Each structure stands twice: as C-alpha cells, then as structure tokens.
Amino acid sequence: MSSVVESSIREGLLVSIHDVTPALEAPVRVLWALCRANGVTPALLVVPDWHGAWPLEAHPKFVQWLHTCVAEGAEIFLHGERHDEVGLPRAWRDELRAVGRTAKEGEFLTLDHAAATARIARGLARFTSLALQPIGFVPPAWLARDTTHDVVREQGLHVSEDADAVHVHRASTPLVRVRLDAPALRWSGRTTLRAWGSRLTAAVRWHTLRRTPLVRLALHPQDLAHPVTAASVAQEVRRWTRARRVIRYESL
C-alpha cells in the first residue's frame, strides 16, 4: 500500500446502511436519521428487487427519497439483484463459507463469473433507468467468489467489498485492484443469544480496533428488530463517529 493511500485512510471510518429496500423502509430511515444526527452521511447499499417481490420501479416515493439522500451526499452501491439465494443450491464448500454468516441471503455466494456478470449488469440497468449512479458493488453478506471483484471492475464500478476488506478498482494500465484491510462492525439480532453476542463483540472491538487504519460500520435495518442490537448500534455509531474521521468511499 502506498504512503499516499495509508495517509488517506489513517483512522478513517466508513459508514454504510445495507439492505436498502422499500421492503425495509421504516428501519432504513431510522438508521439514516441516526447517522445524520451524528453528523454522518452513510453510503446506501441498495437492492433493486428485494427477494424478487419489491422492485424499486414500483415504489417511486422510495426512489425519490434515495435521490434526496444522494443530494445530501450519500454514495450509492448496488447490493445484489434480489439479495436472497432462492433457486441457487449450495455445495458443501459454500456451506462452510457461509457458516454463521447469513440465513440463505448470500445471493452471490455460488455464482461464477458469468452468472455474477449477468446479475450485476441487470442491477445496473435498473439503476440507470431510475437515474441512480452507484459507485460500487457489495455482495449480500459479503459472500462472493473472488472473480466477482473482477466483474465489478469490468462493469465500470470503482469499489467492492468482502468481509475483511475494501477493494478499490483503478482504471490504469494495467488495471489495478487495491485491497484495503478494513474490519467491519456488524450485528445480528436473529436470536437473543446472537444479539448479546453481537453487543459483546462490538464492545470488545471498540478496544481492539482502535489502532486499525480503516474500520467499517455496517448497519442493517434488521439490527433494529432486537432491543439489544438496536441499543448497541446507536452506542457504537455515536462513539466511533466521535473518535474517527468519517470518510467517503470516493476518497479511496
């Protein structure tokens, strides 16, 4: 990593809201309000057709809200095409990769280069029809084959992510992908045990990640479904945004 890049991300904080869809509009707006109350404009990871039943085109008021967020400085990411894995059987290797990570919501987990290209291209076409201009792509649950990052670059996007890092795609000769280590704070409120585990993990990582150059806060609307994770999210947003310099993906 160059010294210029190291300088740009030192003590940096990336904040994003995942699973942005009209199906989860109420908690998405709560997370947006929480971020804005703490002086942050988060990136929005938008799903074009949540579970194949919530096409953005059918919800113009929600799309208009997205445009309002963009006008206030939000960066837009494509976050899968439908987010779930319906019709995509997992092999045993896929099961191992997804253990504890998602309840069948890893849409890109099993997709090869061609299949990933088709879904990303369809998602981008829908965004274009809605005048949304994404900066990058993040696979649901950060689960995808490594070749998916190549697809992101080939489709003209500049940023992608996995569970451990941010990948910056630079248009140079030859084309360059820069991997920036960036651990992510995330929560799970699917059960009370997972909720308390998430809260404990977030509290520990406040101490263990203090000297990490780049950290991500990955907020999900489902985090608000359990009071334990909801309280933890609010606490961590407050203290991380006060302790670090919030940066935009564009700055990478």
Short mmCIF file of C-alpha atoms in Angstrom, two decimals:
data_model
loop_
_atom_site.label_atom_id
_atom_site.label_comp_id
_atom_site.label_asym_id
_atom_site.label_seq_id
_atom_site.Cartn_x
_atom_site.Cartn_y
_atom_site.Cartn_z
CA MET A 1 0.00 0.00 0.00
CA SER A 2 1.41 3.41 -0.93
CA SER A 3 2.11 6.07 1.70
CA VAL A 4 -0.46 8.31 -0.01
CA VAL A 5 -3.19 5.69 0.44
CA GLU A 6 -2.10 4.98 4.02
CA SER A 7 -2.33 8.68 4.81
CA SER A 8 -5.81 8.98 3.29
CA ILE A 9 -7.30 6.18 5.40
CA ARG A 10 -5.43 6.57 8.70
CA GLU A 11 -8.02 6.49 11.49
CA GLY A 12 -10.71 6.53 8.81
CA LEU A 13 -14.27 5.31 9.28
CA LEU A 14 -16.61 4.14 6.53
CA VAL A 15 -20.30 4.03 7.45
CA SER A 16 -22.93 2.27 5.36
CA ILE A 17 -26.52 1.09 5.57
CA HIS A 18 -27.08 -2.32 3.97
CA ASP A 19 -30.31 -3.86 2.64
CA VAL A 20 -31.80 -0.57 1.48
CA THR A 21 -35.15 -1.55 0.01
CA PRO A 22 -38.75 -0.37 0.28
CA ALA A 23 -39.45 -3.68 2.00
CA LEU A 24 -37.46 -2.40 4.99
CA GLU A 25 -38.11 1.30 4.55
CA ALA A 26 -39.05 2.17 8.12
CA PRO A 27 -35.88 0.82 9.83
CA VAL A 28 -33.70 2.05 6.94
CA ARG A 29 -34.98 5.57 7.57
CA VAL A 30 -34.35 5.19 11.31
CA LEU A 31 -30.73 4.23 10.62
CA TRP A 32 -30.38 7.15 8.20
CA ALA A 33 -31.71 9.53 10.85
CA LEU A 34 -29.34 8.05 13.46
CA CYS A 35 -26.35 8.63 11.19
CA ARG A 36 -27.40 12.15 10.26
CA ALA A 37 -27.95 13.02 13.92
CA ASN A 38 -24.32 12.09 14.46
CA GLY A 39 -23.10 14.20 11.56
CA VAL A 40 -22.64 11.29 9.16
CA THR A 41 -23.96 10.76 5.65
CA PRO A 42 -23.77 6.97 5.20
CA ALA A 43 -23.39 5.07 1.97
CA LEU A 44 -26.58 3.28 0.93
CA LEU A 45 -26.38 -0.32 -0.29
CA VAL A 46 -29.49 -0.62 -2.42
CA VAL A 47 -31.19 -3.86 -3.52
CA PRO A 48 -33.06 -3.40 -6.85
CA ASP A 49 -35.68 -6.12 -6.22
CA TRP A 50 -35.66 -7.45 -2.66
CA HIS A 51 -36.50 -11.19 -2.73
CA GLY A 52 -37.98 -10.74 -6.19
CA ALA A 53 -41.02 -9.03 -4.71
CA TRP A 54 -40.02 -5.39 -4.10
CA PRO A 55 -38.89 -3.83 -7.39
CA LEU A 56 -37.71 -0.26 -6.93
CA GLU A 57 -39.66 0.79 -10.02
CA ALA A 58 -42.91 0.03 -8.20
CA HIS A 59 -42.02 2.38 -5.34
CA PRO A 60 -41.35 5.83 -6.81
CA LYS A 61 -41.63 7.63 -3.46
CA PHE A 62 -38.84 5.47 -2.05
CA VAL A 63 -36.72 6.11 -5.14
CA GLN A 64 -37.31 9.83 -4.70
CA TRP A 65 -36.14 9.53 -1.11
CA LEU A 66 -32.95 7.86 -2.38
CA HIS A 67 -32.37 10.82 -4.70
CA THR A 68 -32.87 13.16 -1.76
CA CYS A 69 -30.22 11.21 0.17
CA VAL A 70 -27.84 11.44 -2.79
CA ALA A 71 -28.40 15.19 -2.91
CA GLU A 72 -27.34 15.26 0.76
CA GLY A 73 -24.12 13.42 -0.07
CA ALA A 74 -24.95 9.71 0.12
CA GLU A 75 -22.99 7.33 -2.07
CA ILE A 76 -24.98 4.54 -3.70
CA PHE A 77 -23.90 0.90 -4.02
CA LEU A 78 -25.54 -1.95 -5.86
CA HIS A 79 -26.19 -4.64 -3.25
CA GLY A 80 -27.06 -7.74 -5.24
CA GLU A 81 -30.04 -8.06 -7.52
CA ARG A 82 -32.57 -9.63 -5.12
CA HIS A 83 -30.33 -10.45 -2.12
CA ASP A 84 -31.62 -13.95 -1.32
CA GLU A 85 -30.38 -17.31 -2.62
CA VAL A 86 -33.66 -18.71 -3.91
CA GLY A 87 -33.03 -21.28 -6.65
CA LEU A 88 -29.25 -21.31 -6.00
CA PRO A 89 -28.24 -24.59 -4.33
CA ARG A 90 -25.11 -24.55 -2.18
CA ALA A 91 -22.27 -27.05 -2.45
CA TRP A 92 -20.62 -28.19 0.77
CA ARG A 93 -17.80 -25.68 0.28
CA ASP A 94 -20.37 -22.92 0.04
CA GLU A 95 -21.98 -24.11 3.25
CA LEU A 96 -18.64 -23.88 5.02
CA ARG A 97 -18.01 -20.35 3.76
CA ALA A 98 -21.44 -19.21 4.90
CA VAL A 99 -21.50 -20.78 8.37
CA GLY A 100 -22.89 -18.27 10.84
CA ARG A 101 -22.94 -15.51 8.24
CA THR A 102 -26.41 -15.48 6.74
CA ALA A 103 -29.77 -17.24 6.67
CA LYS A 104 -29.78 -18.05 2.92
CA GLU A 105 -29.23 -14.39 1.98
CA GLY A 106 -25.87 -14.80 0.22
CA GLU A 107 -27.10 -14.24 -3.32
CA PHE A 108 -23.62 -14.20 -4.90
CA LEU A 109 -22.14 -17.00 -2.79
CA THR A 110 -22.32 -19.64 -5.52
CA LEU A 111 -22.17 -17.52 -8.68
CA ASP A 112 -19.37 -17.91 -11.20
CA HIS A 113 -18.03 -15.04 -13.33
CA ALA A 114 -20.73 -15.29 -16.00
CA ALA A 115 -23.64 -15.53 -13.58
CA ALA A 116 -22.30 -12.67 -11.44
CA THR A 117 -21.85 -10.55 -14.56
CA ALA A 118 -25.46 -11.12 -15.63
CA ARG A 119 -26.92 -10.17 -12.26
CA ILE A 120 -24.74 -7.12 -11.76
CA ALA A 121 -25.46 -5.93 -15.30
CA ARG A 122 -29.22 -6.28 -14.76
CA GLY A 123 -28.98 -4.42 -11.47
CA LEU A 124 -27.01 -1.58 -13.04
CA ALA A 125 -29.51 -1.33 -15.89
CA ARG A 126 -32.32 -0.89 -13.38
CA PHE A 127 -30.36 1.75 -11.53
CA THR A 128 -29.73 3.60 -14.80
CA SER A 129 -33.46 3.60 -15.56
CA LEU A 130 -34.02 5.23 -12.16
CA ALA A 131 -31.17 7.75 -12.60
CA LEU A 132 -29.20 6.20 -9.74
CA GLN A 133 -25.43 6.19 -10.21
CA PRO A 134 -23.68 3.63 -7.99
CA ILE A 135 -20.03 3.95 -7.06
CA GLY A 136 -19.60 0.25 -6.41
CA PHE A 137 -20.97 -3.17 -5.59
CA VAL A 138 -21.19 -5.13 -2.33
CA PRO A 139 -22.44 -8.74 -2.44
CA PRO A 140 -25.10 -9.63 0.14
CA ALA A 141 -23.47 -10.85 3.36
CA TRP A 142 -20.11 -10.08 1.67
CA LEU A 143 -20.25 -13.59 0.20
CA ALA A 144 -18.97 -13.99 -3.35
CA ARG A 145 -16.21 -15.65 -5.30
CA ASP A 146 -13.06 -13.62 -5.85
CA THR A 147 -13.85 -13.30 -9.56
CA THR A 148 -16.85 -11.16 -8.63
CA HIS A 149 -14.45 -8.32 -7.87
CA ASP A 150 -13.20 -8.62 -11.46
CA VAL A 151 -16.79 -8.31 -12.66
CA VAL A 152 -17.20 -5.12 -10.63
CA ARG A 153 -14.21 -3.59 -12.40
CA GLU A 154 -15.37 -4.83 -15.80
CA GLN A 155 -18.76 -3.19 -15.25
CA GLY A 156 -17.09 0.18 -14.67
CA LEU A 157 -17.60 0.39 -10.91
CA HIS A 158 -14.87 1.63 -8.61
CA VAL A 159 -15.34 -0.11 -5.26
CA SER A 160 -16.28 -3.55 -3.97
CA GLU A 161 -16.11 -5.21 -0.57
CA ASP A 162 -15.70 -8.53 1.13
CA ALA A 163 -15.98 -9.37 4.82
CA ASP A 164 -12.44 -8.20 5.58
CA ALA A 165 -11.52 -5.52 3.08
CA VAL A 166 -12.48 -2.81 0.65
CA HIS A 167 -11.29 -3.27 -2.95
CA VAL A 168 -10.62 -0.13 -4.97
CA HIS A 169 -10.60 -0.59 -8.75
CA ARG A 170 -8.41 1.89 -10.56
CA ALA A 171 -8.52 2.48 -14.30
CA SER A 172 -4.84 2.28 -15.12
CA THR A 173 -2.60 0.28 -17.42
CA PRO A 174 -2.61 -2.48 -16.37
CA LEU A 175 -5.85 -2.30 -14.42
CA VAL A 176 -5.17 -2.26 -10.69
CA ARG A 177 -7.17 -3.54 -7.74
CA VAL A 178 -6.03 -2.18 -4.40
CA ARG A 179 -7.09 -4.18 -1.34
CA LEU A 180 -7.52 -2.13 1.83
CA ASP A 181 -7.87 -4.09 5.06
CA ALA A 182 -11.00 -2.80 6.77
CA PRO A 183 -12.62 -4.87 9.54
CA ALA A 184 -16.34 -4.31 9.84
CA LEU A 185 -18.55 -3.96 12.88
CA ARG A 186 -21.82 -5.75 12.26
CA TRP A 187 -24.65 -7.12 14.33
CA SER A 188 -27.11 -9.98 14.30
CA GLY A 189 -30.41 -9.88 16.15
CA ARG A 190 -31.93 -13.08 14.77
CA THR A 191 -31.91 -14.60 18.28
CA THR A 192 -31.37 -13.17 21.74
CA LEU A 193 -28.12 -15.13 22.05
CA ARG A 194 -26.80 -13.68 18.80
CA ALA A 195 -27.92 -10.21 19.83
CA TRP A 196 -25.97 -10.31 23.11
CA GLY A 197 -23.02 -11.85 21.30
CA SER A 198 -23.08 -9.01 18.78
CA ARG A 199 -23.20 -6.43 21.53
CA LEU A 200 -20.26 -8.03 23.33
CA THR A 201 -18.24 -8.30 20.13
CA ALA A 202 -18.88 -4.65 19.28
CA ALA A 203 -17.77 -3.58 22.76
CA VAL A 204 -14.57 -5.62 22.52
CA ARG A 205 -13.76 -4.35 19.04
CA TRP A 206 -14.01 -0.77 20.27
CA HIS A 207 -10.79 -1.56 22.13
CA THR A 208 -9.09 -4.00 19.75
CA LEU A 209 -9.56 -1.94 16.59
CA ARG A 210 -8.55 1.43 17.99
CA ARG A 211 -5.25 1.45 16.07
CA THR A 212 -6.58 -0.12 12.87
CA PRO A 213 -6.17 2.36 9.98
CA LEU A 214 -9.57 1.77 8.38
CA VAL A 215 -12.75 0.50 10.05
CA ARG A 216 -16.26 -0.02 8.68
CA LEU A 217 -19.60 0.33 10.45
CA ALA A 218 -22.06 -1.87 8.56
CA LEU A 219 -25.60 -1.11 9.69
CA HIS A 220 -28.55 -3.31 8.75
CA PRO A 221 -32.22 -2.44 9.23
CA GLN A 222 -32.69 -5.86 10.82
CA ASP A 223 -30.35 -4.74 13.63
CA LEU A 224 -33.20 -2.65 14.99
CA ALA A 225 -35.51 -5.64 15.39
CA HIS A 226 -33.93 -6.63 18.72
CA PRO A 227 -33.59 -4.06 21.54
CA VAL A 228 -30.09 -5.29 22.45
CA THR A 229 -28.65 -4.81 18.97
CA ALA A 230 -30.61 -1.59 18.45
CA ALA A 231 -29.04 -0.07 21.57
CA SER A 232 -25.58 -1.32 20.63
CA VAL A 233 -25.80 0.13 17.12
CA ALA A 234 -26.77 3.54 18.48
CA GLN A 235 -23.92 3.46 21.02
CA GLU A 236 -21.26 2.39 18.53
CA VAL A 237 -22.33 4.92 15.90
CA ARG A 238 -22.02 7.68 18.48
CA ARG A 239 -18.61 6.76 19.83
CA TRP A 240 -16.93 5.67 16.60
CA THR A 241 -18.02 8.77 14.72
CA ARG A 242 -16.70 10.95 17.53
CA ALA A 243 -13.36 9.14 17.71
CA ARG A 244 -12.60 8.86 14.00
CA ARG A 245 -12.64 10.80 10.77
CA VAL A 246 -15.61 9.66 8.70
CA ILE A 247 -14.57 9.33 5.07
CA ARG A 248 -16.34 8.68 1.78
CA TYR A 249 -15.61 5.71 -0.42
CA GLU A 250 -14.87 8.19 -3.18
CA SER A 251 -11.85 9.41 -1.21
CA LEU A 252 -10.21 5.99 -1.52
#
